[in-house]
C-alpha cells in the first residue's frame, strides 16, 4: 500500500561531519609531501581553501551561508603541519565579509558585536568587506576596527558597503543630513593606511532627488580616507 501527498515536505537535519582517511597514506605519499617546499604546499592547499566569493564571518552557532569553520574543518583533523598551513592559507587568500551583529540570548537582543575569528588568526586576514548600516554602533565599531582594537592588523584592502536604512527618516528633513550623520555616530573620519573603496548599496535616485543623492554620497565618502599600502 502506498500513498502520495498533495503537499510534499522536505525533511532534513544538519549534523556535524568530520572527514577522516579510510586508510593510512602510503609511505610514498608521505615522503613526497614532506619533500615539497612550503610555498608549493600552500598552493596545493589553496585549491580547496580559497573561495571565489567572500567568506562570511559569523557566529559559530549560525547555520546559513559559507563560514570559515565549514571550509577549514576537514583540514584541521589531519596533521599539525597541514592544519597550520591550511589555517594560514585560508585566512590570507580569502576575502571576508563582516557585519556587526546583535547578540542573541534566549531570544533577547543585547549589545552589538563583531563575529570575528579567534585572536591568533585575525592578523592573517588581508582583505575585508564591511557592511555598514546607518545605525548608532556601526560607525564606532568600524572606527575601532580600523584602529586595530579588534586585532585585524594585517589588512591590505578594505571595501565598505553602505546601506541606506536611514532614508525613510530623511524625506521630511532632507536638509538635515549632517545632523542625522551625527546621530548615527558619524563624529570623526576614518583614516586607513591601506587601499580601499566605498560602495553604496543601492541607487538613491529612487528615493531622493539627484541633488541630495550627491550631497549624501559626498558627505559619506569624505569620512573615509584610504591609503596606498598593499
Short mmCIF file of N, CA and C in Angstrom, two decimals, residues 106-211:
data_model
loop_
_atom_site.label_atom_id
_atom_site.label_comp_id
_atom_site.label_asym_id
_atom_site.label_seq_id
_atom_site.Cartn_x
_atom_site.Cartn_y
_atom_site.Cartn_z
N UNK A 106 18.61 33.79 24.45
CA UNK A 106 17.24 33.38 24.77
C UNK A 106 16.22 34.34 24.13
N UNK A 107 16.49 34.66 22.84
CA UNK A 107 15.58 35.49 22.04
C UNK A 107 15.50 36.93 22.56
N UNK A 108 16.47 37.34 23.34
CA UNK A 108 16.52 38.72 23.79
C UNK A 108 17.70 39.40 23.13
N UNK A 109 17.46 40.57 22.52
CA UNK A 109 18.52 41.29 21.85
C UNK A 109 19.37 42.05 22.88
N UNK A 110 20.67 41.92 22.76
CA UNK A 110 21.56 42.65 23.65
C UNK A 110 22.45 43.55 22.81
N UNK A 111 23.69 43.77 23.20
CA UNK A 111 24.54 44.71 22.50
C UNK A 111 25.05 44.15 21.18
N UNK A 112 25.47 45.08 20.28
CA UNK A 112 26.06 44.69 19.01
C UNK A 112 27.48 44.16 19.22
N UNK A 113 27.91 43.30 18.33
CA UNK A 113 29.26 42.79 18.39
C UNK A 113 29.72 42.43 16.99
N UNK A 114 31.02 42.19 16.82
CA UNK A 114 31.58 41.77 15.55
C UNK A 114 31.94 40.29 15.65
N UNK A 115 31.33 39.44 14.80
CA UNK A 115 31.60 37.99 14.84
C UNK A 115 32.94 37.65 14.19
N UNK A 116 34.01 37.92 14.89
CA UNK A 116 35.35 37.70 14.36
C UNK A 116 35.89 36.33 14.77
N UNK A 117 36.87 35.81 14.01
CA UNK A 117 37.50 34.54 14.41
C UNK A 117 38.41 34.76 15.62
N UNK A 118 39.11 33.72 16.04
CA UNK A 118 39.96 33.80 17.21
C UNK A 118 41.08 34.81 17.06
N UNK A 119 41.56 35.37 18.17
CA UNK A 119 42.59 36.41 18.13
C UNK A 119 43.87 36.00 17.41
N UNK A 120 44.24 34.73 17.45
CA UNK A 120 45.50 34.30 16.85
C UNK A 120 45.49 34.34 15.33
N UNK A 121 44.32 34.26 14.70
CA UNK A 121 44.26 34.26 13.23
C UNK A 121 43.80 35.60 12.67
N UNK A 122 43.35 36.52 13.49
CA UNK A 122 42.88 37.81 12.97
C UNK A 122 43.96 38.57 12.20
N UNK A 123 45.23 38.56 12.63
CA UNK A 123 46.25 39.26 11.85
C UNK A 123 46.49 38.66 10.47
N UNK A 124 46.00 37.44 10.21
CA UNK A 124 46.20 36.79 8.91
C UNK A 124 45.21 37.26 7.86
N UNK A 125 44.16 37.98 8.25
CA UNK A 125 43.15 38.45 7.31
C UNK A 125 43.69 39.66 6.56
N UNK A 126 43.76 39.56 5.22
CA UNK A 126 44.31 40.62 4.38
C UNK A 126 43.23 41.47 3.72
N UNK A 127 42.10 40.86 3.36
CA UNK A 127 41.07 41.58 2.60
C UNK A 127 39.73 41.46 3.32
N UNK A 128 39.06 42.61 3.43
CA UNK A 128 37.83 42.66 4.22
C UNK A 128 36.75 43.45 3.47
N UNK A 129 35.52 42.93 3.51
CA UNK A 129 34.34 43.67 3.06
C UNK A 129 33.47 43.92 4.28
N UNK A 130 33.25 45.20 4.59
CA UNK A 130 32.49 45.56 5.78
C UNK A 130 31.14 46.13 5.37
N UNK A 131 30.06 45.53 5.86
CA UNK A 131 28.71 46.01 5.58
C UNK A 131 28.33 47.07 6.61
N UNK A 132 28.22 48.31 6.14
CA UNK A 132 27.97 49.43 7.06
C UNK A 132 26.53 49.89 6.94
N UNK A 133 25.86 49.96 8.09
CA UNK A 133 24.47 50.43 8.16
C UNK A 133 24.42 51.74 8.94
N UNK A 134 23.45 52.57 8.60
CA UNK A 134 23.28 53.83 9.34
C UNK A 134 22.52 53.56 10.63
N UNK A 135 23.23 53.04 11.59
CA UNK A 135 22.67 52.82 12.91
C UNK A 135 23.77 53.14 13.91
N UNK A 136 23.40 53.42 15.12
CA UNK A 136 24.34 54.02 16.06
C UNK A 136 25.67 53.29 16.22
N UNK A 137 25.71 51.98 16.47
CA UNK A 137 27.02 51.39 16.82
C UNK A 137 27.95 51.15 15.64
N UNK A 138 27.43 51.15 14.41
CA UNK A 138 28.24 50.70 13.28
C UNK A 138 29.48 51.56 13.07
N UNK A 139 29.29 52.89 13.08
CA UNK A 139 30.43 53.76 12.79
C UNK A 139 31.50 53.64 13.87
N UNK A 140 31.08 53.60 15.13
CA UNK A 140 32.03 53.48 16.23
C UNK A 140 32.79 52.16 16.15
N UNK A 141 32.08 51.07 15.83
CA UNK A 141 32.72 49.77 15.75
C UNK A 141 33.69 49.70 14.58
N UNK A 142 33.29 50.29 13.44
CA UNK A 142 34.18 50.29 12.28
C UNK A 142 35.42 51.13 12.56
N UNK A 143 35.24 52.26 13.21
CA UNK A 143 36.38 53.11 13.56
C UNK A 143 37.36 52.35 14.45
N UNK A 144 36.85 51.68 15.46
CA UNK A 144 37.71 50.91 16.36
C UNK A 144 38.37 49.74 15.63
N UNK A 145 37.63 49.14 14.68
CA UNK A 145 38.18 48.04 13.90
C UNK A 145 39.39 48.50 13.10
N UNK A 146 39.28 49.68 12.47
CA UNK A 146 40.36 50.20 11.65
C UNK A 146 41.52 50.73 12.50
N UNK A 147 41.27 51.03 13.77
CA UNK A 147 42.34 51.45 14.66
C UNK A 147 43.12 50.28 15.24
N UNK A 148 42.68 49.06 14.93
CA UNK A 148 43.38 47.87 15.41
C UNK A 148 42.90 47.33 16.73
N UNK A 149 41.77 47.87 17.24
CA UNK A 149 41.28 47.42 18.54
C UNK A 149 40.83 45.96 18.53
N UNK A 150 40.45 45.44 17.35
CA UNK A 150 39.96 44.07 17.27
C UNK A 150 41.01 43.10 16.73
N UNK A 151 42.22 43.57 16.50
CA UNK A 151 43.30 42.66 16.12
C UNK A 151 43.48 42.40 14.64
N UNK A 152 42.75 43.11 13.76
CA UNK A 152 42.94 42.92 12.31
C UNK A 152 44.08 43.81 11.84
N UNK A 153 45.28 43.46 12.23
CA UNK A 153 46.44 44.30 11.98
C UNK A 153 47.12 44.02 10.64
N UNK A 154 46.68 42.99 9.92
CA UNK A 154 47.32 42.64 8.66
C UNK A 154 46.55 43.06 7.43
N UNK A 155 45.51 43.87 7.58
CA UNK A 155 44.67 44.25 6.44
C UNK A 155 45.46 44.97 5.35
N UNK A 156 45.13 44.63 4.09
CA UNK A 156 45.74 45.27 2.94
C UNK A 156 44.72 45.96 2.04
N UNK A 157 43.45 45.53 2.11
CA UNK A 157 42.41 46.16 1.29
C UNK A 157 41.08 46.05 2.01
N UNK A 158 40.33 47.16 2.04
CA UNK A 158 39.04 47.20 2.71
C UNK A 158 38.00 47.81 1.78
N UNK A 159 36.88 47.11 1.60
CA UNK A 159 35.74 47.64 0.85
C UNK A 159 34.60 47.87 1.82
N UNK A 160 34.04 49.08 1.81
CA UNK A 160 32.94 49.43 2.71
C UNK A 160 31.66 49.51 1.90
N UNK A 161 30.69 48.65 2.20
CA UNK A 161 29.39 48.67 1.54
C UNK A 161 28.41 49.43 2.43
N UNK A 162 27.90 50.54 1.92
CA UNK A 162 27.00 51.40 2.69
C UNK A 162 25.56 51.11 2.30
N UNK A 163 24.72 50.84 3.29
CA UNK A 163 23.30 50.59 3.08
C UNK A 163 22.51 51.74 3.67
N UNK A 164 21.53 52.24 2.91
CA UNK A 164 20.81 53.47 3.28
C UNK A 164 19.53 53.17 4.05
N UNK A 165 19.63 52.60 5.22
CA UNK A 165 18.44 52.30 6.00
C UNK A 165 17.84 53.53 6.66
N UNK A 166 18.53 54.66 6.59
CA UNK A 166 18.03 55.85 7.27
C UNK A 166 17.20 56.74 6.36
N UNK A 167 16.98 56.37 5.11
CA UNK A 167 16.34 57.27 4.17
C UNK A 167 14.89 57.58 4.52
N UNK A 168 14.19 56.65 5.13
CA UNK A 168 12.80 56.93 5.49
C UNK A 168 12.69 58.08 6.48
N UNK A 169 13.75 58.31 7.23
CA UNK A 169 13.74 59.40 8.21
C UNK A 169 14.05 60.74 7.57
N UNK A 170 14.63 60.73 6.37
CA UNK A 170 15.12 61.97 5.80
C UNK A 170 14.14 62.62 4.83
N UNK A 171 13.08 61.95 4.48
CA UNK A 171 12.18 62.53 3.48
C UNK A 171 11.56 63.83 3.96
N UNK A 172 11.23 63.91 5.24
CA UNK A 172 10.63 65.13 5.76
C UNK A 172 11.68 66.13 6.22
N UNK A 173 12.95 65.71 6.29
CA UNK A 173 14.01 66.59 6.75
C UNK A 173 15.23 66.45 5.85
N UNK A 174 15.09 66.72 4.56
CA UNK A 174 16.20 66.47 3.63
C UNK A 174 17.40 67.37 3.83
N UNK A 175 17.24 68.47 4.57
CA UNK A 175 18.36 69.40 4.73
C UNK A 175 19.21 69.08 5.95
N UNK A 176 18.81 68.10 6.73
CA UNK A 176 19.48 67.83 7.99
C UNK A 176 20.34 66.57 7.95
N UNK A 177 20.98 66.31 6.81
CA UNK A 177 21.81 65.12 6.71
C UNK A 177 22.96 65.16 7.71
N UNK A 178 23.56 66.34 7.89
CA UNK A 178 24.68 66.44 8.82
C UNK A 178 24.25 66.08 10.24
N UNK A 179 23.07 66.54 10.63
CA UNK A 179 22.54 66.21 11.95
C UNK A 179 22.29 64.71 12.07
N UNK A 180 21.73 64.12 11.02
CA UNK A 180 21.45 62.68 11.05
C UNK A 180 22.74 61.87 11.14
N UNK A 181 23.77 62.31 10.42
CA UNK A 181 25.04 61.61 10.49
C UNK A 181 25.63 61.68 11.89
N UNK A 182 25.44 62.81 12.56
CA UNK A 182 25.92 62.92 13.93
C UNK A 182 25.16 61.97 14.85
N UNK A 183 23.85 61.87 14.64
CA UNK A 183 23.04 61.00 15.49
C UNK A 183 23.40 59.52 15.31
N UNK A 184 23.84 59.15 14.12
CA UNK A 184 24.20 57.76 13.87
C UNK A 184 25.67 57.47 14.18
N UNK A 185 26.37 58.44 14.75
CA UNK A 185 27.74 58.20 15.18
C UNK A 185 28.82 58.70 14.25
N UNK A 186 28.47 59.40 13.17
CA UNK A 186 29.46 59.95 12.24
C UNK A 186 30.12 61.17 12.86
N UNK A 187 31.00 60.96 13.81
CA UNK A 187 31.60 62.09 14.52
C UNK A 187 33.05 62.34 14.11
N UNK A 188 33.68 61.38 13.48
CA UNK A 188 35.08 61.54 13.15
C UNK A 188 35.38 60.76 11.88
N UNK A 189 36.47 61.15 11.22
CA UNK A 189 36.88 60.47 10.00
C UNK A 189 37.61 59.18 10.33
N UNK A 190 37.57 58.26 9.37
CA UNK A 190 38.34 57.02 9.48
C UNK A 190 39.49 57.08 8.49
N UNK A 191 40.70 57.03 9.00
CA UNK A 191 41.90 57.08 8.16
C UNK A 191 42.48 55.67 8.08
N UNK A 192 42.52 55.13 6.88
CA UNK A 192 43.03 53.77 6.67
C UNK A 192 44.34 53.85 5.91
N UNK A 193 45.41 53.23 6.39
CA UNK A 193 46.68 53.24 5.65
C UNK A 193 46.66 52.33 4.43
N UNK A 194 45.63 51.51 4.29
CA UNK A 194 45.57 50.52 3.20
C UNK A 194 44.66 51.02 2.09
N UNK A 195 44.70 50.32 0.96
CA UNK A 195 43.82 50.64 -0.15
C UNK A 195 42.39 50.23 0.17
N UNK A 196 41.44 50.88 -0.51
CA UNK A 196 40.05 50.53 -0.28
C UNK A 196 39.12 51.40 -1.09
N UNK A 197 37.82 51.18 -0.90
CA UNK A 197 36.81 51.95 -1.61
C UNK A 197 35.50 51.89 -0.86
N UNK A 198 34.60 52.83 -1.19
CA UNK A 198 33.26 52.87 -0.62
C UNK A 198 32.26 52.55 -1.72
N UNK A 199 31.36 51.61 -1.47
CA UNK A 199 30.34 51.20 -2.43
C UNK A 199 28.98 51.41 -1.80
N UNK A 200 28.09 52.09 -2.52
CA UNK A 200 26.75 52.34 -1.99
C UNK A 200 25.81 51.23 -2.41
N UNK A 201 25.00 50.78 -1.46
CA UNK A 201 24.22 49.57 -1.64
C UNK A 201 23.13 49.62 -2.66
N UNK A 202 22.59 50.80 -2.94
CA UNK A 202 21.52 50.86 -3.93
C UNK A 202 21.45 52.26 -4.50
N UNK A 203 20.66 52.43 -5.56
CA UNK A 203 20.53 53.71 -6.25
C UNK A 203 19.63 54.63 -5.44
N UNK A 204 20.17 55.75 -5.00
CA UNK A 204 19.38 56.68 -4.19
C UNK A 204 18.34 57.42 -4.99
N UNK A 205 18.50 57.49 -6.30
CA UNK A 205 17.60 58.30 -7.11
C UNK A 205 16.16 57.83 -7.02
N UNK A 206 15.92 56.59 -6.59
CA UNK A 206 14.56 56.10 -6.46
C UNK A 206 13.87 56.66 -5.22
N UNK A 207 14.66 57.23 -4.30
CA UNK A 207 14.10 57.73 -3.05
C UNK A 207 14.24 59.24 -2.94
N UNK A 208 15.40 59.77 -3.27
CA UNK A 208 15.65 61.20 -3.18
C UNK A 208 16.08 61.73 -4.54
N UNK A 209 16.02 63.06 -4.71
CA UNK A 209 16.43 63.61 -5.99
C UNK A 209 17.95 63.63 -6.10
N UNK A 210 18.44 63.92 -7.31
CA UNK A 210 19.87 63.82 -7.57
C UNK A 210 20.69 64.76 -6.71
N UNK A 211 20.12 65.92 -6.38
CA UNK A 211 20.86 66.89 -5.58
C UNK A 211 21.22 66.31 -4.22
#
